[in-house]
Amino acid sequence: MQNYLNGNLALQNTLATMEVERKRVASVQTKGLTFIGVGIAVTIIGLLLGLLFWAVLAGLIPVIYGVIILFKISPATKAYELAYKQNIIGEALKFLNPSLTISPRDGISEAEFRHAQLFTKQIDRYKTEDLVRGKADKTSFYFAEVHAEHKTERETKNGTETSWTDVFRGIVFVADFNKHLGSITIVKPKDLGNTIGSWFTKNIFSFGDKEVIQLENPAFDLTFVTYGNNQIESRYILTPAMMERILYLNANALETISLSFMESRMYIAFPLDRNYFEAPIFESLLNPVSLNTDINTIRFLCDIVKELDLNTRIWGKE
């Protein structure tokens, strides 16, 4: 893994300055959590001894004090986390590509996420943050963290039980495509659900207004199911070279990606298992492991333009 601190004096100085604030926040949070832990332990011991009233009373006092400590440090914690994204991640982005910027409180709107048609399940709760924008030669792009969830309710003898499942959690990457498209092409992982849907589409009825696109790449067909409402244009998009590049990109992702091509944009959804670009509180900022992991993720995303050869304007778009 590349160490992005090497040779970047501005980033090293910023990290050293923010390390002081990190230690202060960590110290206060540790104090608050310790009081809460002591209160819980006292309550448990008291209950085991059969002293219900005194157990609750003795345990409640340190718990309340610990909560107050955490509440008071909360604004400083949020300010530190925001400064980390703006100053540390922002500086590291400039080191990768001078055009890159990060807006921690912005993201990809729910309307655009739905419009991309990467996922068909109903979205009942949506969160997005950490919008990164940039440009590679002729191609503008942006990406952000997205967490979309679906709510399920069922009636039980104790009332309504609500559960939440992920529709998608990860990073959505959006890039200017090298052709104005008059149709929609969607590439999805070939899991059981999409395989069954593909069979129905080919043998019984169309998938809405989109049909399965027949492509001549066995490896691509084993990994993905491709839908579109214009067979000819979908094949123009998914050339043999493009399919090979998508397979290479997918092989280097943590989980199988999803893509869609529409209008003049390409969308790619990268499932991830954690939040990126978050400020460490109980780990030193001078330890580059966490930062390097985040920056390598950003570099991987920025390299998509090159990997998919999006700067080649084969249809004459400029």
C-alpha positions as a Markdown table, in Angstrom:
| # | Residue | x | y | z |
|---|---|---|---|---|
| 1 | Met | 0.0 | 0.0 | 0.0 |
| 2 | Gln | 1.4 | 3.4 | -1.0 |
| 3 | Asn | 2.2 | 5.8 | 1.9 |
| 4 | Tyr | 0.8 | 9.2 | 0.9 |
| 5 | Leu | 2.5 | 10.9 | 3.8 |
| 6 | Asn | 5.9 | 10.4 | 2.2 |
| 7 | Gly | 7.0 | 13.6 | 0.5 |
| 8 | Asn | 3.9 | 15.5 | 1.4 |
| 9 | Leu | 5.1 | 18.1 | 3.9 |
| 10 | Ala | 1.8 | 20.1 | 3.9 |
| 11 | Leu | -0.2 | 17.0 | 4.8 |
| 12 | Gln | 2.3 | 15.9 | 7.5 |
| 13 | Asn | 2.1 | 19.4 | 9.1 |
| 14 | Thr | -1.7 | 19.4 | 9.0 |
| 15 | Leu | -1.8 | 15.9 | 10.6 |
| 16 | Ala | 0.6 | 17.0 | 13.4 |
| 17 | Thr | -1.6 | 20.0 | 14.2 |
| 18 | Met | -4.8 | 18.0 | 14.2 |
| 19 | Glu | -3.3 | 15.2 | 16.3 |
| 20 | Val | -3.3 | 17.6 | 19.3 |
| 21 | Glu | -7.1 | 18.1 | 18.9 |
| 22 | Arg | -7.6 | 14.3 | 18.3 |
| 23 | Lys | -5.9 | 13.5 | 21.6 |
| 24 | Arg | -8.1 | 16.0 | 23.5 |
| 25 | Val | -11.3 | 14.7 | 22.0 |
| 26 | Ala | -10.2 | 11.1 | 22.7 |
| 27 | Ser | -9.2 | 11.9 | 26.3 |
| 28 | Val | -12.6 | 13.4 | 27.1 |
| 29 | Gln | -14.6 | 10.7 | 25.3 |
| 30 | Thr | -12.6 | 8.0 | 27.2 |
| 31 | Lys | -13.5 | 9.7 | 30.4 |
| 32 | Gly | -17.2 | 9.8 | 29.6 |
| 33 | Leu | -17.2 | 6.2 | 28.4 |
| 34 | Thr | -15.4 | 5.1 | 31.6 |
| 35 | Phe | -18.0 | 6.7 | 33.8 |
| 36 | Ile | -20.8 | 5.1 | 31.9 |
| 37 | Gly | -19.0 | 1.7 | 32.1 |
| 38 | Val | -18.5 | 2.1 | 35.9 |
| 39 | Gly | -22.1 | 3.0 | 36.3 |
| 40 | Ile | -23.3 | -0.1 | 34.4 |
| 41 | Ala | -20.9 | -2.3 | 36.4 |
| 42 | Val | -22.1 | -0.9 | 39.7 |
| 43 | Thr | -25.7 | -1.5 | 38.7 |
| 44 | Ile | -25.0 | -5.1 | 37.7 |
| 45 | Ile | -23.1 | -5.9 | 40.9 |
| 46 | Gly | -25.9 | -4.3 | 43.0 |
| 47 | Leu | -28.6 | -6.3 | 41.3 |
| 48 | Leu | -26.6 | -9.5 | 41.9 |
| 49 | Leu | -26.5 | -8.7 | 45.6 |
| 50 | Gly | -30.2 | -8.0 | 45.6 |
| 51 | Leu | -29.9 | -4.3 | 46.3 |
| 52 | Leu | -32.2 | -3.0 | 43.6 |
| 53 | Phe | -32.8 | 0.5 | 44.8 |
| 54 | Trp | -29.2 | 1.2 | 45.8 |
| 55 | Ala | -27.9 | -0.5 | 42.6 |
| 56 | Val | -30.0 | 1.7 | 40.4 |
| 57 | Leu | -29.1 | 4.9 | 42.3 |
| 58 | Ala | -25.4 | 4.2 | 42.6 |
| 59 | Gly | -25.2 | 3.2 | 38.9 |
| 60 | Leu | -27.3 | 6.0 | 37.6 |
| 61 | Ile | -25.1 | 8.8 | 38.9 |
| 62 | Pro | -21.9 | 7.9 | 37.0 |
| 63 | Val | -23.9 | 7.0 | 33.9 |
| 64 | Ile | -25.6 | 10.4 | 33.8 |
| 65 | Tyr | -22.2 | 12.2 | 34.4 |
| 66 | Gly | -20.6 | 10.2 | 31.6 |
| 67 | Val | -23.5 | 11.1 | 29.2 |
| 68 | Ile | -23.1 | 14.8 | 30.1 |
| 69 | Ile | -19.3 | 14.6 | 29.4 |
| 70 | Leu | -20.0 | 13.1 | 25.9 |
| 71 | Phe | -22.7 | 15.6 | 25.2 |
| 72 | Lys | -20.4 | 18.5 | 26.0 |
| 73 | Ile | -17.6 | 17.2 | 23.8 |
| 74 | Ser | -19.9 | 16.4 | 20.9 |
| 75 | Pro | -19.6 | 19.8 | 19.1 |
| 76 | Ala | -15.8 | 19.6 | 19.3 |
| 77 | Thr | -15.9 | 16.0 | 18.0 |
| 78 | Lys | -18.1 | 17.0 | 15.1 |
| 79 | Ala | -15.8 | 20.0 | 14.3 |
| 80 | Tyr | -12.7 | 17.7 | 14.4 |
| 81 | Glu | -14.4 | 15.1 | 12.1 |
| 82 | Leu | -15.3 | 17.8 | 9.6 |
| 83 | Ala | -11.9 | 19.4 | 9.7 |
| 84 | Tyr | -10.3 | 16.0 | 9.1 |
| 85 | Lys | -12.3 | 15.6 | 5.9 |
| 86 | Gln | -11.8 | 19.1 | 4.7 |
| 87 | Asn | -8.1 | 19.5 | 5.6 |
| 88 | Ile | -6.6 | 16.0 | 5.7 |
| 89 | Ile | -8.7 | 14.2 | 3.0 |
| 90 | Gly | -8.9 | 17.4 | 1.0 |
| 91 | Glu | -5.1 | 17.9 | 1.0 |
| 92 | Ala | -4.5 | 14.2 | 0.1 |
| 93 | Leu | -6.9 | 14.6 | -2.8 |
| 94 | Lys | -5.0 | 17.5 | -4.2 |
| 95 | Phe | -1.9 | 15.3 | -4.0 |
| 96 | Leu | -3.6 | 12.8 | -6.2 |
| 97 | Asn | -5.2 | 15.2 | -8.7 |
| 98 | Pro | -5.3 | 19.0 | -8.3 |
| 99 | Ser | -8.9 | 19.1 | -9.6 |
| 100 | Leu | -10.3 | 16.9 | -6.8 |
| 101 | Thr | -12.4 | 18.5 | -4.1 |
| 102 | Ile | -14.5 | 17.0 | -1.2 |
| 103 | Ser | -17.7 | 18.4 | 0.2 |
| 104 | Pro | -18.4 | 16.3 | 3.4 |
| 105 | Arg | -22.0 | 17.4 | 3.8 |
| 106 | Asp | -23.0 | 16.9 | 0.2 |
| 107 | Gly | -23.7 | 13.7 | -1.7 |
| 108 | Ile | -25.7 | 12.2 | -4.6 |
| 109 | Ser | -29.3 | 13.0 | -4.2 |
| 110 | Glu | -31.9 | 10.3 | -3.7 |
| 111 | Ala | -33.6 | 11.4 | -6.9 |
| 112 | Glu | -30.5 | 10.9 | -8.9 |
| 113 | Phe | -29.8 | 7.5 | -7.2 |
| 114 | Arg | -33.3 | 6.3 | -8.2 |
| 115 | His | -32.9 | 7.8 | -11.7 |
| 116 | Ala | -29.8 | 5.7 | -12.2 |
| 117 | Gln | -31.9 | 2.5 | -12.0 |
| 118 | Leu | -29.1 | 0.5 | -10.4 |
| 119 | Phe | -31.5 | -1.0 | -7.9 |
| 120 | Thr | -35.2 | -1.7 | -8.1 |
| 121 | Lys | -36.1 | -2.3 | -4.4 |
| 122 | Gln | -38.1 | 0.4 | -2.7 |
| 123 | Ile | -36.0 | 2.9 | -0.8 |
| 124 | Asp | -37.5 | 4.0 | 2.6 |
| 125 | Arg | -34.4 | 5.6 | 4.2 |
| 126 | Tyr | -31.6 | 7.3 | 2.4 |
| 127 | Lys | -28.3 | 8.9 | 3.5 |
| 128 | Thr | -25.4 | 10.3 | 1.5 |
| 129 | Glu | -22.2 | 12.2 | 2.3 |
| 130 | Asp | -18.6 | 13.0 | 1.3 |
| 131 | Leu | -19.1 | 14.1 | -2.3 |
| 132 | Val | -15.8 | 14.1 | -4.3 |
| 133 | Arg | -15.6 | 15.9 | -7.6 |
| 134 | Gly | -12.9 | 15.9 | -10.2 |
| 135 | Lys | -11.8 | 15.9 | -13.8 |
| 136 | Ala | -9.5 | 13.6 | -15.7 |
| 137 | Asp | -8.5 | 15.1 | -19.0 |
| 138 | Lys | -11.9 | 15.6 | -20.9 |
| 139 | Thr | -14.0 | 13.6 | -18.4 |
| 140 | Ser | -15.7 | 15.1 | -15.4 |
| 141 | Phe | -16.7 | 12.7 | -12.6 |
| 142 | Tyr | -18.0 | 12.7 | -9.0 |
| 143 | Phe | -18.7 | 10.1 | -6.4 |
| 144 | Ala | -20.1 | 9.9 | -2.8 |
| 145 | Glu | -21.0 | 7.4 | -0.1 |
| 146 | Val | -24.6 | 6.2 | -0.2 |
| 147 | His | -26.6 | 4.2 | 2.2 |
| 148 | Ala | -30.1 | 3.2 | 1.0 |
| 149 | Glu | -32.4 | 1.0 | 3.1 |
| 150 | His | -35.7 | -0.8 | 2.7 |
| 151 | Lys | -38.3 | -1.0 | 5.5 |
| 152 | Thr | -40.2 | -4.1 | 6.2 |
| 153 | Glu | -43.1 | -4.2 | 8.7 |
| 154 | Arg | -45.0 | -7.3 | 10.0 |
| 155 | Glu | -47.7 | -7.7 | 12.5 |
| 156 | Thr | -46.9 | -9.8 | 15.6 |
| 157 | Lys | -48.7 | -10.5 | 18.8 |
| 158 | Asn | -46.7 | -7.7 | 20.4 |
| 159 | Gly | -47.6 | -5.2 | 17.7 |
| 160 | Thr | -45.9 | -4.0 | 14.5 |
| 161 | Glu | -42.3 | -5.2 | 14.1 |
| 162 | Thr | -40.1 | -3.0 | 11.9 |
| 163 | Ser | -36.8 | -4.2 | 10.3 |
| 164 | Trp | -34.4 | -2.5 | 7.9 |
| 165 | Thr | -32.4 | -4.1 | 5.1 |
| 166 | Asp | -29.8 | -2.5 | 2.9 |
| 167 | Val | -30.7 | -1.8 | -0.7 |
| 168 | Phe | -27.2 | -0.5 | -1.2 |
| 169 | Arg | -24.3 | 0.6 | 1.0 |
| 170 | Gly | -21.1 | 1.8 | -0.6 |
| 171 | Ile | -19.9 | 4.4 | -3.1 |
| 172 | Val | -21.7 | 5.5 | -6.2 |
| 173 | Phe | -19.4 | 6.8 | -9.0 |
| 174 | Val | -20.8 | 9.0 | -11.8 |
| 175 | Ala | -18.9 | 10.0 | -14.9 |
| 176 | Asp | -19.5 | 11.9 | -18.1 |
| 177 | Phe | -19.9 | 9.3 | -20.8 |
| 178 | Asn | -18.4 | 9.6 | -24.3 |
| 179 | Lys | -21.7 | 9.6 | -26.1 |
| 180 | His | -25.2 | 11.1 | -25.7 |
| 181 | Leu | -27.3 | 8.0 | -25.2 |
| 182 | Gly | -30.9 | 7.7 | -26.4 |
| 183 | Ser | -31.5 | 4.5 | -24.5 |
| 184 | Ile | -30.8 | 2.9 | -21.1 |
| 185 | Thr | -28.3 | 0.0 | -20.5 |
| 186 | Ile | -28.1 | -1.6 | -17.0 |
| 187 | Val | -25.5 | -4.1 | -16.0 |
| 188 | Lys | -26.3 | -6.1 | -12.8 |
| 189 | Pro | -24.5 | -8.8 | -10.8 |
| 190 | Lys | -25.7 | -12.3 | -12.0 |
| 191 | Asp | -27.1 | -13.4 | -8.6 |
| 192 | Leu | -30.0 | -15.8 | -8.3 |
| 193 | Gly | -32.6 | -13.1 | -8.5 |
| 194 | Asn | -31.2 | -11.5 | -11.6 |
| 195 | Thr | -30.6 | -14.9 | -13.2 |
| 196 | Ile | -34.3 | -15.9 | -12.8 |
| 197 | Gly | -35.3 | -12.5 | -14.0 |
| 198 | Ser | -33.1 | -12.9 | -17.0 |
| 199 | Trp | -34.7 | -16.2 | -17.9 |
| 200 | Phe | -38.2 | -14.8 | -17.6 |
| 201 | Thr | -37.2 | -11.8 | -19.7 |
| 202 | Lys | -35.9 | -14.0 | -22.5 |
| 203 | Asn | -38.6 | -16.6 | -22.4 |
| 204 | Ile | -41.9 | -15.0 | -21.2 |
| 205 | Phe | -42.0 | -11.2 | -21.1 |
| 206 | Ser | -39.9 | -8.1 | -21.1 |
| 207 | Phe | -38.4 | -6.6 | -18.0 |
| 208 | Gly | -40.6 | -3.4 | -18.0 |
| 209 | Asp | -39.5 | -1.7 | -21.2 |
| 210 | Lys | -36.0 | -3.3 | -21.0 |
| 211 | Glu | -34.9 | -6.7 | -22.4 |
| 212 | Val | -31.8 | -8.8 | -21.7 |
| 213 | Ile | -29.0 | -7.9 | -24.1 |
| 214 | Gln | -27.2 | -10.8 | -25.7 |
| 215 | Leu | -23.4 | -10.3 | -25.5 |
| 216 | Glu | -20.6 | -12.4 | -26.9 |
| 217 | Asn | -18.3 | -12.6 | -23.9 |
| 218 | Pro | -18.7 | -15.8 | -21.8 |
| 219 | Ala | -16.8 | -14.3 | -18.8 |
| 220 | Phe | -19.0 | -11.2 | -18.8 |
| 221 | Asp | -22.1 | -13.3 | -19.1 |
| 222 | Leu | -21.1 | -15.4 | -16.1 |
| 223 | Thr | -20.7 | -12.3 | -13.9 |
| 224 | Phe | -23.4 | -10.0 | -15.1 |
| 225 | Val | -26.9 | -9.8 | -16.5 |
| 226 | Thr | -27.4 | -6.9 | -19.0 |
| 227 | Tyr | -30.7 | -5.1 | -19.6 |
| 228 | Gly | -31.5 | -2.4 | -22.2 |
| 229 | Asn | -34.2 | -0.9 | -24.3 |
| 230 | Asn | -32.0 | -0.7 | -27.4 |
| 231 | Gln | -30.1 | -3.8 | -28.4 |
| 232 | Ile | -27.9 | -1.9 | -30.9 |
| 233 | Glu | -26.9 | 1.0 | -28.7 |
| 234 | Ser | -26.2 | -1.3 | -25.8 |
| 235 | Arg | -23.8 | -3.3 | -27.9 |
| 236 | Tyr | -22.1 | 0.0 | -29.1 |
| 237 | Ile | -21.6 | 0.8 | -25.4 |
| 238 | Leu | -20.5 | -2.7 | -24.3 |
| 239 | Thr | -17.8 | -3.3 | -26.9 |
| 240 | Pro | -15.5 | -6.3 | -26.4 |
| 241 | Ala | -12.9 | -3.9 | -25.0 |
| 242 | Met | -15.3 | -2.2 | -22.7 |
| 243 | Met | -16.5 | -5.5 | -21.3 |
| 244 | Glu | -12.9 | -6.6 | -20.6 |
| 245 | Arg | -12.3 | -3.3 | -18.8 |
| 246 | Ile | -15.4 | -3.7 | -16.7 |
| 247 | Leu | -14.4 | -7.2 | -15.8 |
| 248 | Tyr | -11.0 | -5.9 | -14.8 |
| 249 | Leu | -12.5 | -3.2 | -12.7 |
| 250 | Asn | -14.9 | -5.7 | -11.1 |
| 251 | Ala | -12.0 | -8.0 | -10.2 |
| 252 | Asn | -10.4 | -5.3 | -8.3 |
| 253 | Ala | -13.5 | -4.2 | -6.4 |
| 254 | Leu | -14.5 | -5.8 | -3.0 |
| 255 | Glu | -17.9 | -7.0 | -4.3 |
| 256 | Thr | -19.6 | -7.3 | -7.7 |
| 257 | Ile | -20.4 | -3.9 | -9.1 |
| 258 | Ser | -23.5 | -2.6 | -10.8 |
| 259 | Leu | -23.5 | -0.2 | -13.8 |
| 260 | Ser | -26.0 | 1.8 | -15.8 |
| 261 | Phe | -25.5 | 4.0 | -18.9 |
| 262 | Met | -28.1 | 6.7 | -19.7 |
| 263 | Glu | -28.3 | 10.1 | -21.3 |
| 264 | Ser | -24.7 | 11.3 | -21.1 |
| 265 | Arg | -23.6 | 9.6 | -17.9 |
| 266 | Met | -22.3 | 6.3 | -16.6 |
| 267 | Tyr | -23.1 | 5.2 | -13.0 |
| 268 | Ile | -21.2 | 2.5 | -11.1 |
| 269 | Ala | -22.2 | 1.2 | -7.6 |
| 270 | Phe | -19.4 | -0.2 | -5.5 |
| 271 | Pro | -20.7 | -2.1 | -2.5 |
| 272 | Leu | -18.5 | -1.5 | 0.6 |
| 273 | Asp | -18.7 | -2.8 | 4.2 |
| 274 | Arg | -17.7 | 0.4 | 6.1 |
| 275 | Asn | -17.7 | 4.2 | 6.0 |
| 276 | Tyr | -14.7 | 5.7 | 4.4 |
| 277 | Phe | -13.1 | 9.1 | 5.0 |
| 278 | Glu | -14.0 | 9.0 | 8.8 |
| 279 | Ala | -11.7 | 10.7 | 11.3 |
| 280 | Pro | -10.0 | 8.3 | 13.7 |
| 281 | Ile | -10.5 | 9.2 | 17.3 |
| 282 | Phe | -8.8 | 6.5 | 19.3 |
| 283 | Glu | -6.0 | 5.9 | 16.8 |
| 284 | Ser | -3.1 | 8.3 | 16.1 |
| 285 | Leu | -3.4 | 10.5 | 13.0 |
| 286 | Leu | 0.4 | 10.0 | 12.6 |
| 287 | Asn | -0.2 | 6.3 | 11.8 |
| 288 | Pro | -1.0 | 6.4 | 8.1 |
| 289 | Val | -2.7 | 3.0 | 7.7 |
| 290 | Ser | -6.3 | 4.3 | 7.9 |
| 291 | Leu | -5.6 | 7.4 | 5.7 |
| 292 | Asn | -3.7 | 5.3 | 3.1 |
| 293 | Thr | -6.6 | 2.9 | 2.9 |
| 294 | Asp | -9.0 | 5.8 | 2.2 |
| 295 | Ile | -6.7 | 7.5 | -0.3 |
| 296 | Asn | -6.1 | 4.2 | -2.1 |
| 297 | Thr | -9.9 | 3.8 | -2.5 |
| 298 | Ile | -10.1 | 7.3 | -3.9 |
| 299 | Arg | -7.2 | 6.6 | -6.3 |
| 300 | Phe | -9.0 | 3.4 | -7.5 |
| 301 | Leu | -12.2 | 5.4 | -8.2 |
| 302 | Cys | -10.2 | 8.2 | -10.0 |
| 303 | Asp | -8.5 | 5.6 | -12.2 |
| 304 | Ile | -11.9 | 4.4 | -13.5 |
| 305 | Val | -11.8 | 7.1 | -16.2 |
| 306 | Lys | -8.5 | 5.6 | -17.5 |
| 307 | Glu | -9.5 | 2.0 | -16.9 |
| 308 | Leu | -12.7 | 2.4 | -18.9 |
| 309 | Asp | -11.0 | 4.6 | -21.5 |
| 310 | Leu | -13.7 | 7.3 | -21.1 |
| 311 | Asn | -11.6 | 10.0 | -22.5 |
| 312 | Thr | -11.7 | 8.4 | -26.0 |
| 313 | Arg | -14.5 | 10.2 | -27.8 |
| 314 | Ile | -15.3 | 7.5 | -30.3 |
| 315 | Trp | -18.7 | 9.0 | -31.1 |
| 316 | Gly | -17.4 | 12.5 | -31.5 |
| 317 | Lys | -18.6 | 13.9 | -28.2 |
| 318 | Glu | -16.3 | 16.7 | -26.8 |
